[in-house]
């Protein structure tokens, strides 16, 4: 049995408001030892985070659409290879 180390957490998470109903997230990662990125969102940080979606190791961008206008959202990203990395910083965005 091969034991893989947990992946490093993503760094440099940033959010860009695309429109009143869309936010684009981007981050940096060394790309080592991961199978996917998991994107988490909450309306009540620090609790209430749930996985919103995933991105492949080659992609470091995720667009969250169909959001409410004038609402605040909290995001974090984790690398995964079966085990999750520590979470990135949390970014806060108001549409």
Short mmCIF file of the N, C-alpha and C atoms (twelve columns), coordinates in Angstrom:
data_MODEL
# 
_entry.id   MODEL 
# 
loop_
_atom_site.group_PDB 
_atom_site.id 
_atom_site.type_symbol 
_atom_site.label_atom_id 
_atom_site.label_alt_id 
_atom_site.label_comp_id 
_atom_site.label_asym_id 
_atom_site.label_seq_id 
_atom_site.Cartn_x 
_atom_site.Cartn_y 
_atom_site.Cartn_z 
_atom_site.pdbx_PDB_model_num 
ATOM 1   N N  . UNK A 1  0.845   -1.179 0.000   1 
ATOM 2   C CA . UNK A 1  0.000   0.000  0.000   1 
ATOM 3   C C  . UNK A 1  0.889   1.240  0.000   1 
ATOM 4   N N  . UNK A 2  0.594   2.167  -0.887  1 
ATOM 5   C CA . UNK A 2  1.335   3.415  -0.975  1 
ATOM 6   C C  . UNK A 2  0.603   4.486  -0.182  1 
ATOM 7   N N  . UNK A 3  1.327   5.145  0.684   1 
ATOM 8   C CA . UNK A 3  0.745   6.227  1.469   1 
ATOM 9   C C  . UNK A 3  1.188   7.543  0.851   1 
ATOM 10  N N  . UNK A 4  0.220   8.333  0.441   1 
ATOM 11  C CA . UNK A 4  0.517   9.641  -0.132  1 
ATOM 12  C C  . UNK A 4  0.422   10.694 0.962   1 
ATOM 13  N N  . UNK A 5  1.347   11.636 0.967   1 
ATOM 14  C CA . UNK A 5  1.219   12.716 1.943   1 
ATOM 15  C C  . UNK A 5  0.046   13.624 1.579   1 
ATOM 16  N N  . UNK A 6  -0.495  14.285 2.574   1 
ATOM 17  C CA . UNK A 6  -1.557  15.250 2.312   1 
ATOM 18  C C  . UNK A 6  -1.019  16.364 1.425   1 
ATOM 19  N N  . UNK A 7  -1.834  16.889 0.515   1 
ATOM 20  C CA . UNK A 7  -1.358  17.953 -0.371  1 
ATOM 21  C C  . UNK A 7  -1.174  19.267 0.373   1 
ATOM 22  N N  . UNK A 8  -0.355  20.122 -0.198  1 
ATOM 23  C CA . UNK A 8  -0.189  21.471 0.338   1 
ATOM 24  C C  . UNK A 8  -1.465  22.267 0.103   1 
ATOM 25  N N  . UNK A 9  -1.775  23.211 0.988   1 
ATOM 26  C CA . UNK A 9  -2.980  24.019 0.773   1 
ATOM 27  C C  . UNK A 9  -2.770  25.032 -0.350  1 
ATOM 28  N N  . UNK A 10 -3.835  25.400 -1.024  1 
ATOM 29  C CA . UNK A 10 -3.744  26.468 -2.016  1 
ATOM 30  C C  . UNK A 10 -3.375  27.792 -1.333  1 
ATOM 31  N N  . UNK A 11 -2.729  28.671 -2.074  1 
ATOM 32  C CA . UNK A 11 -2.378  29.982 -1.545  1 
ATOM 33  C C  . UNK A 11 -2.892  31.069 -2.491  1 
ATOM 34  N N  . UNK A 12 -2.928  32.278 -2.004  1 
ATOM 35  C CA . UNK A 12 -3.277  33.417 -2.845  1 
ATOM 36  C C  . UNK A 12 -4.704  33.426 -3.354  1 
ATOM 37  N N  . UNK A 13 -5.643  32.857 -2.598  1 
ATOM 38  C CA . UNK A 13 -7.030  32.857 -3.052  1 
ATOM 39  C C  . UNK A 13 -7.516  34.298 -3.211  1 
ATOM 40  N N  . UNK A 14 -8.113  34.568 -4.374  1 
ATOM 41  C CA . UNK A 14 -8.682  35.895 -4.609  1 
ATOM 42  C C  . UNK A 14 -10.026 35.735 -5.298  1 
ATOM 43  N N  . UNK A 15 -10.848 36.750 -5.157  1 
ATOM 44  C CA . UNK A 15 -12.182 36.744 -5.747  1 
ATOM 45  C C  . UNK A 15 -12.378 38.008 -6.553  1 
ATOM 46  N N  . UNK A 16 -12.985 37.843 -7.714  1 
ATOM 47  C CA . UNK A 16 -13.293 38.964 -8.595  1 
ATOM 48  C C  . UNK A 16 -14.790 38.949 -8.873  1 
ATOM 49  N N  . UNK A 17 -15.423 40.091 -8.705  1 
ATOM 50  C CA . UNK A 17 -16.843 40.185 -9.000  1 
ATOM 51  C C  . UNK A 17 -16.987 40.309 -10.510 1 
ATOM 52  N N  . UNK A 18 -17.652 39.335 -11.108 1 
ATOM 53  C CA . UNK A 18 -17.884 39.325 -12.552 1 
ATOM 54  C C  . UNK A 18 -19.155 40.104 -12.868 1 
ATOM 55  N N  . UNK A 19 -20.168 39.907 -12.043 1 
ATOM 56  C CA . UNK A 19 -21.442 40.623 -12.172 1 
ATOM 57  C C  . UNK A 19 -22.122 40.573 -10.813 1 
ATOM 58  N N  . UNK A 20 -23.332 41.096 -10.732 1 
ATOM 59  C CA . UNK A 20 -24.042 41.068 -9.443  1 
ATOM 60  C C  . UNK A 20 -24.466 39.660 -9.051  1 
ATOM 61  N N  . UNK A 21 -24.312 38.695 -9.981  1 
ATOM 62  C CA . UNK A 21 -24.700 37.321 -9.670  1 
ATOM 63  C C  . UNK A 21 -23.582 36.309 -9.915  1 
ATOM 64  N N  . UNK A 22 -22.353 36.781 -10.203 1 
ATOM 65  C CA . UNK A 22 -21.237 35.869 -10.468 1 
ATOM 66  C C  . UNK A 22 -19.953 36.356 -9.816  1 
ATOM 67  N N  . UNK A 23 -19.211 35.402 -9.247  1 
ATOM 68  C CA . UNK A 23 -17.909 35.671 -8.645  1 
ATOM 69  C C  . UNK A 23 -16.914 34.663 -9.210  1 
ATOM 70  N N  . UNK A 24 -15.761 35.137 -9.631  1 
ATOM 71  C CA . UNK A 24 -14.696 34.258 -10.118 1 
ATOM 72  C C  . UNK A 24 -13.637 34.138 -9.026  1 
ATOM 73  N N  . UNK A 25 -13.271 32.910 -8.684  1 
ATOM 74  C CA . UNK A 25 -12.230 32.635 -7.694  1 
ATOM 75  C C  . UNK A 25 -10.990 32.130 -8.412  1 
ATOM 76  N N  . UNK A 26 -9.822  32.547 -7.951  1 
ATOM 77  C CA . UNK A 26 -8.568  32.020 -8.493  1 
ATOM 78  C C  . UNK A 26 -7.589  31.836 -7.348  1 
ATOM 79  N N  . UNK A 27 -6.621  30.924 -7.544  1 
ATOM 80  C CA . UNK A 27 -5.655  30.605 -6.499  1 
ATOM 81  C C  . UNK A 27 -4.399  30.039 -7.132  1 
ATOM 82  N N  . UNK A 28 -3.378  29.872 -6.299  1 
ATOM 83  C CA . UNK A 28 -2.114  29.282 -6.717  1 
ATOM 84  C C  . UNK A 28 -1.913  27.962 -5.985  1 
ATOM 85  N N  . UNK A 29 -1.195  27.051 -6.638  1 
ATOM 86  C CA . UNK A 29 -0.874  25.773 -6.005  1 
ATOM 87  C C  . UNK A 29 0.303   25.155 -6.734  1 
ATOM 88  N N  . UNK A 30 1.105   24.379 -6.016  1 
ATOM 89  C CA . UNK A 30 2.260   23.738 -6.649  1 
ATOM 90  C C  . UNK A 30 1.867   22.589 -7.569  1 
ATOM 91  N N  . UNK A 31 0.614   22.144 -7.502  1 
ATOM 92  C CA . UNK A 31 0.122   21.100 -8.395  1 
ATOM 93  C C  . UNK A 31 0.581   19.697 -8.055  1 
ATOM 94  N N  . UNK A 32 1.310   19.552 -6.972  1 
ATOM 95  C CA . UNK A 32 1.836   18.246 -6.592  1 
ATOM 96  C C  . UNK A 32 0.852   17.479 -5.730  1 
ATOM 97  N N  . UNK A 33 0.735   16.189 -6.017  1 
ATOM 98  C CA . UNK A 33 0.035   15.274 -5.125  1 
ATOM 99  C C  . UNK A 33 -1.443  15.598 -4.940  1 
ATOM 100 N N  . UNK A 34 -2.130  16.063 -6.009  1 
ATOM 101 C CA . UNK A 34 -3.561  16.342 -5.863  1 
ATOM 102 C C  . UNK A 34 -4.361  15.695 -6.984  1 
ATOM 103 N N  . UNK A 35 -5.609  15.427 -6.683  1 
ATOM 104 C CA . UNK A 35 -6.521  14.901 -7.690  1 
ATOM 105 C C  . UNK A 35 -7.598  15.921 -8.056  1 
ATOM 106 N N  . UNK A 36 -7.850  16.878 -7.147  1 
ATOM 107 C CA . UNK A 36 -8.823  17.932 -7.418  1 
ATOM 108 C C  . UNK A 36 -8.715  19.027 -6.364  1 
ATOM 109 N N  . UNK A 37 -9.330  20.159 -6.682  1 
ATOM 110 C CA . UNK A 37 -9.527  21.236 -5.712  1 
ATOM 111 C C  . UNK A 37 -10.995 21.232 -5.325  1 
ATOM 112 N N  . UNK A 38 -11.260 21.457 -4.055  1 
ATOM 113 C CA . UNK A 38 -12.638 21.562 -3.576  1 
ATOM 114 C C  . UNK A 38 -12.889 23.001 -3.161  1 
ATOM 115 N N  . UNK A 39 -13.948 23.550 -3.679  1 
ATOM 116 C CA . UNK A 39 -14.298 24.938 -3.408  1 
ATOM 117 C C  . UNK A 39 -15.461 24.936 -2.434  1 
ATOM 118 N N  . UNK A 40 -15.278 25.622 -1.313  1 
ATOM 119 C CA . UNK A 40 -16.297 25.691 -0.266  1 
ATOM 120 C C  . UNK A 40 -16.851 27.107 -0.177  1 
ATOM 121 N N  . UNK A 41 -18.139 27.208 0.137   1 
ATOM 122 C CA . UNK A 41 -18.798 28.513 0.288   1 
ATOM 123 C C  . UNK A 41 -19.635 28.504 1.560   1 
ATOM 124 N N  . UNK A 42 -19.735 29.682 2.170   1 
ATOM 125 C CA . UNK A 42 -20.571 29.861 3.350   1 
ATOM 126 C C  . UNK A 42 -21.229 31.228 3.278   1 
ATOM 127 N N  . UNK A 43 -22.361 31.346 3.892   1 
ATOM 128 C CA . UNK A 43 -22.989 32.661 4.060   1 
ATOM 129 C C  . UNK A 43 -22.766 33.166 5.481   1 
ATOM 130 N N  . UNK A 44 -22.229 32.292 6.367   1 
ATOM 131 C CA . UNK A 44 -22.067 32.621 7.782   1 
ATOM 132 C C  . UNK A 44 -20.704 32.204 8.290   1 
ATOM 133 N N  . UNK A 45 -19.637 32.725 7.689   1 
ATOM 134 C CA . UNK A 45 -18.283 32.359 8.105   1 
ATOM 135 C C  . UNK A 45 -18.116 32.715 9.576   1 
ATOM 136 N N  . UNK A 46 -17.487 31.941 10.424  1 
ATOM 137 C CA . UNK A 46 -16.633 30.802 10.082  1 
ATOM 138 C C  . UNK A 46 -17.344 29.463 10.046  1 
ATOM 139 N N  . UNK A 47 -18.640 29.440 10.296  1 
ATOM 140 C CA . UNK A 47 -19.335 28.148 10.246  1 
ATOM 141 C C  . UNK A 47 -20.150 28.057 8.973   1 
ATOM 142 N N  . UNK A 48 -20.648 26.876 8.710   1 
ATOM 143 C CA . UNK A 48 -21.564 26.721 7.605   1 
ATOM 144 C C  . UNK A 48 -20.937 26.494 6.244   1 
ATOM 145 N N  . UNK A 49 -19.632 26.205 6.182   1 
ATOM 146 C CA . UNK A 49 -19.015 25.934 4.888   1 
ATOM 147 C C  . UNK A 49 -19.511 24.604 4.336   1 
ATOM 148 N N  . UNK A 50 -19.820 24.596 3.056   1 
ATOM 149 C CA . UNK A 50 -20.212 23.383 2.345   1 
ATOM 150 C C  . UNK A 50 -19.494 23.381 1.001   1 
ATOM 151 N N  . UNK A 51 -19.196 22.195 0.495   1 
ATOM 152 C CA . UNK A 51 -18.516 22.108 -0.791  1 
ATOM 153 C C  . UNK A 51 -19.464 22.557 -1.890  1 
ATOM 154 N N  . UNK A 52 -19.006 23.548 -2.628  1 
ATOM 155 C CA . UNK A 52 -19.781 24.135 -3.711  1 
ATOM 156 C C  . UNK A 52 -19.514 23.409 -5.024  1 
ATOM 157 N N  . UNK A 53 -18.251 23.023 -5.230  1 
ATOM 158 C CA . UNK A 53 -17.868 22.358 -6.464  1 
ATOM 159 C C  . UNK A 53 -16.413 21.946 -6.424  1 
ATOM 160 N N  . UNK A 54 -15.942 21.414 -7.543  1 
ATOM 161 C CA . UNK A 54 -14.553 20.980 -7.638  1 
ATOM 162 C C  . UNK A 54 -13.937 21.526 -8.924  1 
ATOM 163 N N  . UNK A 55 -12.625 21.547 -8.939  1 
ATOM 164 C CA . UNK A 55 -11.864 21.931 -10.131 1 
ATOM 165 C C  . UNK A 55 -10.730 20.932 -10.285 1 
ATOM 166 N N  . UNK A 56 -10.377 20.631 -11.514 1 
ATOM 167 C CA . UNK A 56 -9.298  19.668 -11.772 1 
ATOM 168 C C  . UNK A 56 -7.953  20.287 -11.393 1 
ATOM 169 N N  . UNK A 57 -6.922  19.469 -11.209 1 
ATOM 170 C CA . UNK A 57 -5.606  19.991 -10.812 1 
ATOM 171 C C  . UNK A 57 -5.025  20.996 -11.804 1 
ATOM 172 N N  . UNK A 58 -5.436  20.895 -13.069 1 
ATOM 173 C CA . UNK A 58 -4.913  21.810 -14.084 1 
ATOM 174 C C  . UNK A 58 -5.570  23.186 -14.022 1 
ATOM 175 N N  . UNK A 59 -6.706  23.279 -13.344 1 
ATOM 176 C CA . UNK A 59 -7.442  24.540 -13.293 1 
ATOM 177 C C  . UNK A 59 -7.335  25.160 -11.907 1 
ATOM 178 N N  . UNK A 60 -7.107  26.425 -11.911 1 
ATOM 179 C CA . UNK A 60 -7.038  27.176 -10.655 1 
ATOM 180 C C  . UNK A 60 -7.985  28.360 -10.719 1 
ATOM 181 N N  . UNK A 61 -9.168  28.068 -11.279 1 
ATOM 182 C CA . UNK A 61 -10.210 29.077 -11.457 1 
ATOM 183 C C  . UNK A 61 -11.562 28.403 -11.295 1 
ATOM 184 N N  . UNK A 62 -12.476 29.089 -10.630 1 
ATOM 185 C CA . UNK A 62 -13.832 28.573 -10.462 1 
ATOM 186 C C  . UNK A 62 -14.772 29.766 -10.487 1 
ATOM 187 N N  . UNK A 63 -15.858 29.670 -11.237 1 
ATOM 188 C CA . UNK A 63 -16.858 30.734 -11.289 1 
ATOM 189 C C  . UNK A 63 -18.111 30.259 -10.582 1 
ATOM 190 N N  . UNK A 64 -18.523 31.024 -9.583  1 
ATOM 191 C CA . UNK A 64 -19.753 30.754 -8.851  1 
ATOM 192 C C  . UNK A 64 -20.831 31.654 -9.444  1 
ATOM 193 N N  . UNK A 65 -21.889 31.048 -9.962  1 
ATOM 194 C CA . UNK A 65 -22.939 31.805 -10.645 1 
ATOM 195 C C  . UNK A 65 -24.273 31.647 -9.927  1 
ATOM 196 N N  . UNK A 66 -25.255 32.379 -10.377 1 
ATOM 197 C CA . UNK A 66 -26.609 32.363 -9.826  1 
ATOM 198 C C  . UNK A 66 -26.636 32.794 -8.362  1 
ATOM 199 N N  . UNK A 67 -25.815 33.791 -8.039  1 
ATOM 200 C CA . UNK A 67 -25.775 34.320 -6.679  1 
ATOM 201 C C  . UNK A 67 -26.832 35.397 -6.492  1 
ATOM 202 N N  . UNK A 68 -27.138 35.693 -5.249  1 
ATOM 203 C CA . UNK A 68 -28.050 36.793 -4.943  1 
ATOM 204 C C  . UNK A 68 -27.292 38.103 -5.035  1 
ATOM 205 N N  . UNK A 69 -27.905 39.121 -5.585  1 
ATOM 206 C CA . UNK A 69 -27.299 40.453 -5.620  1 
ATOM 207 C C  . UNK A 69 -27.285 41.039 -4.208  1 
ATOM 208 N N  . UNK A 70 -26.280 41.834 -3.910  1 
ATOM 209 C CA . UNK A 70 -26.137 42.503 -2.608  1 
ATOM 210 C C  . UNK A 70 -26.076 41.514 -1.444  1 
ATOM 211 N N  . UNK A 71 -25.452 40.380 -1.668  1 
ATOM 212 C CA . UNK A 71 -25.306 39.363 -0.620  1 
ATOM 213 C C  . UNK A 71 -23.816 39.124 -0.372  1 
ATOM 214 N N  . UNK A 72 -23.488 38.722 0.851   1 
ATOM 215 C CA . UNK A 72 -22.101 38.448 1.219   1 
ATOM 216 C C  . UNK A 72 -21.863 36.952 1.232   1 
ATOM 217 N N  . UNK A 73 -20.728 36.550 0.635   1 
ATOM 218 C CA . UNK A 73 -20.333 35.144 0.550   1 
ATOM 219 C C  . UNK A 73 -18.900 34.997 1.040   1 
ATOM 220 N N  . UNK A 74 -18.612 33.859 1.651   1 
ATOM 221 C CA . UNK A 74 -17.279 33.519 2.131   1 
ATOM 222 C C  . UNK A 74 -16.817 32.275 1.378   1 
ATOM 223 N N  . UNK A 75 -15.565 32.286 0.913   1 
ATOM 224 C CA . UNK A 75 -15.036 31.167 0.136   1 
ATOM 225 C C  . UNK A 75 -13.701 30.701 0.694   1 
ATOM 226 N N  . UNK A 76 -13.435 29.420 0.515   1 
ATOM 227 C CA . UNK A 76 -12.128 28.844 0.791   1 
ATOM 228 C C  . UNK A 76 -11.926 27.695 -0.190  1 
ATOM 229 N N  . UNK A 77 -10.671 27.303 -0.406  1 
ATOM 230 C CA . UNK A 77 -10.343 26.220 -1.334  1 
ATOM 231 C C  . UNK A 77 -9.412  25.246 -0.629  1 
ATOM 232 N N  . UNK A 78 -9.592  23.959 -0.912  1 
ATOM 233 C CA . UNK A 78 -8.713  22.919 -0.388  1 
ATOM 234 C C  . UNK A 78 -8.254  22.033 -1.537  1 
ATOM 235 N N  . UNK A 79 -7.019  21.576 -1.471  1 
ATOM 236 C CA . UNK A 79 -6.527  20.577 -2.412  1 
ATOM 237 C C  . UNK A 79 -6.892  19.211 -1.850  1 
ATOM 238 N N  . UNK A 80 -7.113  18.253 -2.738  1 
ATOM 239 C CA . UNK A 80 -7.501  16.925 -2.284  1 
ATOM 240 C C  . UNK A 80 -6.813  15.842 -3.105  1 
ATOM 241 N N  . UNK A 81 -6.451  14.772 -2.423  1 
ATOM 242 C CA . UNK A 81 -5.974  13.552 -3.076  1 
ATOM 243 C C  . UNK A 81 -6.616  12.353 -2.381  1 
ATOM 244 N N  . UNK A 82 -7.810  12.554 -1.913  1 
ATOM 245 C CA . UNK A 82 -8.482  11.606 -1.028  1 
ATOM 246 C C  . UNK A 82 -8.502  12.187 0.371   1 
ATOM 247 N N  . UNK A 83 -7.382  12.747 0.788   1 
ATOM 248 C CA . UNK A 83 -7.293  13.546 2.008   1 
ATOM 249 C C  . UNK A 83 -7.335  15.006 1.581   1 
ATOM 250 N N  . UNK A 84 -7.939  15.830 2.404   1 
ATOM 251 C CA . UNK A 84 -7.963  17.268 2.103   1 
ATOM 252 C C  . UNK A 84 -6.778  17.961 2.749   1 
ATOM 253 N N  . UNK A 85 -6.293  18.978 2.057   1 
ATOM 254 C CA . UNK A 85 -5.250  19.824 2.634   1 
ATOM 255 C C  . UNK A 85 -5.898  20.743 3.663   1 
ATOM 256 N N  . UNK A 86 -5.071  21.498 4.341   1 
ATOM 257 C CA . UNK A 86 -5.596  22.593 5.136   1 
ATOM 258 C C  . UNK A 86 -6.289  23.553 4.173   1 
ATOM 259 N N  . UNK A 87 -7.199  24.338 4.674   1 
ATOM 260 C CA . UNK A 87 -7.923  25.274 3.811   1 
ATOM 261 C C  . UNK A 87 -7.062  26.491 3.498   1 
ATOM 262 N N  . UNK A 88 -7.349  27.093 2.364   1 
ATOM 263 C CA . UNK A 88 -6.735  28.365 2.003   1 
ATOM 264 C C  . UNK A 88 -7.247  29.433 2.968   1 
ATOM 265 N N  . UNK A 89 -6.781  30.645 2.778   1 
ATOM 266 C CA . UNK A 89 -7.385  31.751 3.509   1 
ATOM 267 C C  . UNK A 89 -8.842  31.856 3.085   1 
ATOM 268 N N  . UNK A 90 -9.645  32.509 3.881   1 
ATOM 269 C CA . UNK A 90 -11.039 32.749 3.538   1 
ATOM 270 C C  . UNK A 90 -11.136 34.137 2.914   1 
ATOM 271 N N  . UNK A 91 -11.805 34.229 1.764   1 
ATOM 272 C CA . UNK A 91 -12.052 35.524 1.157   1 
ATOM 273 C C  . UNK A 91 -13.542 35.837 1.292   1 
ATOM 274 N N  . UNK A 92 -13.831 37.108 1.481   1 
ATOM 275 C CA . UNK A 92 -15.194 37.599 1.653   1 
ATOM 276 C C  . UNK A 92 -15.547 38.496 0.476   1 
ATOM 277 N N  . UNK A 93 -16.714 38.256 -0.111  1 
ATOM 278 C CA . UNK A 93 -17.131 39.022 -1.279  1 
ATOM 279 C C  . UNK A 93 -18.606 39.396 -1.121  1 
ATOM 280 N N  . UNK A 94 -18.915 40.629 -1.449  1 
ATOM 281 C CA . UNK A 94 -20.306 41.062 -1.499  1 
ATOM 282 C C  . UNK A 94 -20.634 41.409 -2.931  1 
ATOM 283 N N  . UNK A 95 -21.683 40.778 -3.447  1 
ATOM 284 C CA . UNK A 95 -22.062 41.008 -4.852  1 
ATOM 285 C C  . UNK A 95 -22.753 42.336 -5.014  1 
# 
